[in-house]
XYZ file of C-alpha atoms in Angstrom:
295
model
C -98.738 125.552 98.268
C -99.657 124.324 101.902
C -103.225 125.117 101.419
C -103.294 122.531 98.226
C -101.708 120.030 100.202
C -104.253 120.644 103.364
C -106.930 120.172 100.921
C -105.583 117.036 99.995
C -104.494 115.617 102.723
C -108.126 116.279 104.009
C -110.200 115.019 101.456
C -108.111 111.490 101.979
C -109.101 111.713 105.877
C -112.739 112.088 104.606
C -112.592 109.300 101.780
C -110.793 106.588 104.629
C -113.024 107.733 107.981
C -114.382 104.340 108.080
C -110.915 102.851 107.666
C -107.464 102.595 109.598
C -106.123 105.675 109.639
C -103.141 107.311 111.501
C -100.528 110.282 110.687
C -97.949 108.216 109.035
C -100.876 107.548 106.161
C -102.422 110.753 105.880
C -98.973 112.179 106.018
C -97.806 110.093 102.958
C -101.038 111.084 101.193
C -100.134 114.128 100.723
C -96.420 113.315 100.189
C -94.864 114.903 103.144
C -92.815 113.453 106.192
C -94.874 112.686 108.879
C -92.966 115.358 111.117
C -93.458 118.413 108.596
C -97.020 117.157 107.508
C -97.750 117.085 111.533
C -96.582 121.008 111.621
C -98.187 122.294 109.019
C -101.663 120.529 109.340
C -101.486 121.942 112.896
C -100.755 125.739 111.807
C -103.213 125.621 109.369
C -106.353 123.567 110.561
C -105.963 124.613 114.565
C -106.237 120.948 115.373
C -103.302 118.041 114.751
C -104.514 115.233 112.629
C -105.800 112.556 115.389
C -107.956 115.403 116.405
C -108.904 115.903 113.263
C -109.597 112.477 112.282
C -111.522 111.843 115.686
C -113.723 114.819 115.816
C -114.943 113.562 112.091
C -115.823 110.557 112.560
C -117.353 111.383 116.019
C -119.704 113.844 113.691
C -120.162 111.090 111.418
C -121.606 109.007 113.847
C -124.102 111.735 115.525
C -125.355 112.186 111.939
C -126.350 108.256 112.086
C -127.716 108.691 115.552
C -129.969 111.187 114.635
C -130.620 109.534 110.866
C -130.540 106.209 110.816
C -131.577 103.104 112.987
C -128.196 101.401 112.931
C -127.381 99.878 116.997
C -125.358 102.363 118.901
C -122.601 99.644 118.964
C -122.261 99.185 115.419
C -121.943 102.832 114.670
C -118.925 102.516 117.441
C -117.434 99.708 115.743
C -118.015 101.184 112.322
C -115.986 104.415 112.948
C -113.119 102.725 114.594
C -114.371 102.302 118.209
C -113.451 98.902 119.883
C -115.949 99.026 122.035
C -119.275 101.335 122.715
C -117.999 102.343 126.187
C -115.072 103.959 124.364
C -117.401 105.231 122.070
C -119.503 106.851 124.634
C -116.603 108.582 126.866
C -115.511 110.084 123.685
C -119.202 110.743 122.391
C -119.835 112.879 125.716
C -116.502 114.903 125.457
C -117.780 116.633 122.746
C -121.895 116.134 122.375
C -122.161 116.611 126.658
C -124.823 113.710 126.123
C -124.216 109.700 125.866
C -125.339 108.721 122.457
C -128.414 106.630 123.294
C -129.648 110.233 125.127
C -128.386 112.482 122.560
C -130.344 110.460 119.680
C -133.613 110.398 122.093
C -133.375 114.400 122.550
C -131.895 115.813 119.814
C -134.003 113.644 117.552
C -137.288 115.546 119.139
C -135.854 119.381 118.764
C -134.956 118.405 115.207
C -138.277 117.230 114.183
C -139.680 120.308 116.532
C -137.779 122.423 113.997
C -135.554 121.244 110.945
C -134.212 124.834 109.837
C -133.733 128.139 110.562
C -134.338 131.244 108.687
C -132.000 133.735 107.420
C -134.158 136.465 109.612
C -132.468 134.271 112.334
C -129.108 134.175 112.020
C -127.304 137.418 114.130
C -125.148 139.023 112.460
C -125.242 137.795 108.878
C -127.232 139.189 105.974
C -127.402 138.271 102.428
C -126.520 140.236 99.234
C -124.978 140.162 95.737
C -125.725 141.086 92.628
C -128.912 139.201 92.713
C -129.676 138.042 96.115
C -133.465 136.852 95.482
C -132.007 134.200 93.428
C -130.881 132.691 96.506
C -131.803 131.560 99.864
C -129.950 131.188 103.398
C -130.727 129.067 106.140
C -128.873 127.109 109.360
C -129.253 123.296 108.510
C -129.284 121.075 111.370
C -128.906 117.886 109.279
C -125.635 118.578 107.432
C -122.949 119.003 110.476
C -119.407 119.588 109.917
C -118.713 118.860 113.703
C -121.326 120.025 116.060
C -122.747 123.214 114.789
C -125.387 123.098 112.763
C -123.725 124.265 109.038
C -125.020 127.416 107.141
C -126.591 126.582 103.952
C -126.400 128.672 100.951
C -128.059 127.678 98.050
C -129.748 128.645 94.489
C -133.287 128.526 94.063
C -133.766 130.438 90.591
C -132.060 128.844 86.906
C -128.911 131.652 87.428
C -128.375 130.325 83.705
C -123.913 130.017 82.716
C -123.058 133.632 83.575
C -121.274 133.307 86.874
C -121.578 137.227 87.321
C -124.702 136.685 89.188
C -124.340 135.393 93.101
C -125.631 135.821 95.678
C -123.249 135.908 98.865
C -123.647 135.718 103.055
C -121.789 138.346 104.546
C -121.097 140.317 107.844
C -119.185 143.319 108.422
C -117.389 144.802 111.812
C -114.742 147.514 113.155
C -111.449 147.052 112.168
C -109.845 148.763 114.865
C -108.907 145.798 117.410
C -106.911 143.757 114.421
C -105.449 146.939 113.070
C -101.491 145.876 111.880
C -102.294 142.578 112.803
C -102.395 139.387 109.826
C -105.885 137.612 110.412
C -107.175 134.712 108.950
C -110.796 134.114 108.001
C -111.492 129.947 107.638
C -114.127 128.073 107.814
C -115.056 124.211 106.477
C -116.941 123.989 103.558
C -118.371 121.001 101.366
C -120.250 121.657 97.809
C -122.854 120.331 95.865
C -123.494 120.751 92.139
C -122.212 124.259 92.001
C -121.935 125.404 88.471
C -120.394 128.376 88.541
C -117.698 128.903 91.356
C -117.931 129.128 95.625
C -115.449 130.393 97.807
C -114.765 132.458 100.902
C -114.092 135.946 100.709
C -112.255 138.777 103.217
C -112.196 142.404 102.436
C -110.895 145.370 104.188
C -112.206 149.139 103.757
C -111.237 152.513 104.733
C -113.092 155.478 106.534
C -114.280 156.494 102.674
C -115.124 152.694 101.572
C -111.530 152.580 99.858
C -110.642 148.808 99.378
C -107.462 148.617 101.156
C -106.874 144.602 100.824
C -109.443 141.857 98.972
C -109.357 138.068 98.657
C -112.183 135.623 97.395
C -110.707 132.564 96.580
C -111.645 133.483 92.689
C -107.898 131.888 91.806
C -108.764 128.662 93.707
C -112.366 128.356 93.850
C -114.802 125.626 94.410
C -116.630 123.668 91.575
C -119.377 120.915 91.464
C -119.470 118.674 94.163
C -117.169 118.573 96.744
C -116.964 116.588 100.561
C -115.741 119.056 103.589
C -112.547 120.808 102.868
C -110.821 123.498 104.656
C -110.079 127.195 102.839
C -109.102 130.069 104.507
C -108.285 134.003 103.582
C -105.492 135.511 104.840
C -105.263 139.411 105.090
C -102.942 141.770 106.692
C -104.612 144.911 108.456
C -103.399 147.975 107.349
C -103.370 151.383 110.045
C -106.006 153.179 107.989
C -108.424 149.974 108.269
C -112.045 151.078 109.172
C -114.249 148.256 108.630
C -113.578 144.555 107.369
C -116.196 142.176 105.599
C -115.774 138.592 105.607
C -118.083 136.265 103.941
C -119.334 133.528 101.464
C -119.878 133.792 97.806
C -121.923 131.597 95.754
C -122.168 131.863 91.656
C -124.651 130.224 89.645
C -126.404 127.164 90.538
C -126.073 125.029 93.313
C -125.288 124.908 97.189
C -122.859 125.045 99.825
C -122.947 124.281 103.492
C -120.387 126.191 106.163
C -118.955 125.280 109.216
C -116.743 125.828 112.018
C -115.761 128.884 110.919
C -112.888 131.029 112.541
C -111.377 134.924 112.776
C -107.913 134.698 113.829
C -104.786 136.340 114.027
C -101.947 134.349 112.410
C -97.946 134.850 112.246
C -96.365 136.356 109.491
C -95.222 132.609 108.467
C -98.880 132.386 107.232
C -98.791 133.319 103.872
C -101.480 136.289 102.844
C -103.630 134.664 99.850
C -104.689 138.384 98.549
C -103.541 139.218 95.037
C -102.050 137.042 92.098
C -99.882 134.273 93.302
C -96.151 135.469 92.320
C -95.546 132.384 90.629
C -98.006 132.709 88.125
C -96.603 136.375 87.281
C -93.798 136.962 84.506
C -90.130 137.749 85.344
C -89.423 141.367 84.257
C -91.293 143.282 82.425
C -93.185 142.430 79.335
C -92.929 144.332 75.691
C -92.444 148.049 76.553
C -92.226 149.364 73.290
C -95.625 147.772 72.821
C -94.092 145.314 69.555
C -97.207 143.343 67.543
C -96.365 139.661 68.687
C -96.263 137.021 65.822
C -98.775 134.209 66.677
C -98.492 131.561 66.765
């Protein structure tokens, strides 16, 4: 339930960044009080919402730096700046460069070298069921904040069956989080994905027994979609040997991740493996196995 209203509290931050925006809006947005909206964007994105709010539009505007000709100023005044030395003291907080340098450098290292390839990113490899039909690099140009983003994205006609993917993935020990409840998160935003996208967490033991498994199947991502946070949330049993965490893409199209994040969480974090109970009967359904009427 949070995690819906997250998502859409967030994707009214990113259609008003250009506008006047404070807590009290987002807040009502998403149709909570501005004191329990405040609590549970905080426990569930790391940041509150003026931080939020702020480090987006400050990654907004390095994106125009770097892609556009637009004055320094108006880019300040555009993302809610009242002046460019306000602009700038924030700008250096989190680039470590005024903008006027950071568009001079960081212009020439991007035109030095737009992307990097999967052989190049530690740590990660890619798989699936048909991993050739895809292709994984860092992009530079599509930023969530101020890491470049991974990009995942199709490059063969996968044609409707969404059994074929291809997905980036890393595995590690599971001994340090052992009977601990992590969280794996990241930001991601979509483009014309025709089959489905999501995160995905996965915990093994010593003989590659799945202990605990969540990929976002029951809430996945679809066509084309602006930055959103999702998240998998996973308790660590004592026979945990190895955990996998990673990103899944069916079918056709492309995703970009960012800022991603491997956390432990309280227990007032709700785990997101398994069929929601909700969506589960009761009690228990026709035992003696009765032909039902239709209807």
């Amino acid at each position: 339930m949070h995690y819906q209203l997250i998502h859409k509290s967030i994707e009214y931050i990113e259609q008003h960044l250009e506008e006047e925006l404070d807590l009290e809006k987002v807040a009502k947005a998403a149709g909570l009080s501005k004191y329990h909206f405040h609590r549970v964007f905080r426990k569930y994105v790391n940041k509150n919402v003026h931080e939020y709010i702020r480090a987006r539009r400050l990654s907004q505007a390095a994106n125009l730096l770097l892609y556009s000709e637009e004055r320094i100023l108006d880019i300040a005044l555009q993302y809610g700046f009242e002046s460019q030395e306000a602009f700038t003291r924030a700008f250096k907080e989190i680039y470590a460069l005024p903008p006027a340098q950071y568009r001079a450098q960081v212009r020439q290292l991007i035109q030095e070298r737009e992307v990097y390839t999967m052989t190049e990113i530690t740590g990660w490899k890619i798989t699936g069921t048909h991993p050739e039909k895809y292709k994984v690099e860092i992009d530079p140009r599509v930023c969530y904040k101020t890491s470049p983003s991974m990009h995942l994205q199709s490059i063969e006609d996968t044609g409707p069956d969404e059994s074929v993917f291809g997905t980036l993935m890393q595995q590690f020990q599971a001994s340090r989080y052992v009977g601990k409840r992590m969280r794996f998160s990241g930001f991601i935003r979509a483009e014309e994905v025709a089959g489905w996208s999501g995160l995905w967490m996965r915990v093994d033991d010593k003989s590659e027994n799945l202990l605990a498994f969540d990929n976002m199947q029951n809430r996945s991502i679809r066509g084309t979609t602006e930055w959103n946070h999702y998240a998998c949330v996973l308790d660590i049993p004592p026979e945990a040997n190895v955990i996998n965490i990673g990103i899944l893409l069916s079918g056709n199209g492309q995703v970009w991740l960012g800022e991603c994040e491997f956390e432990e969480v309280g227990k007032d974090v709700p785990e997101t493996g398994g069929q929601a109970a909700e969506l589960l009967p009761e009690e228990p359904q026709n035992l003696k196995f009765n032909q039902q009427a239709a209807d």
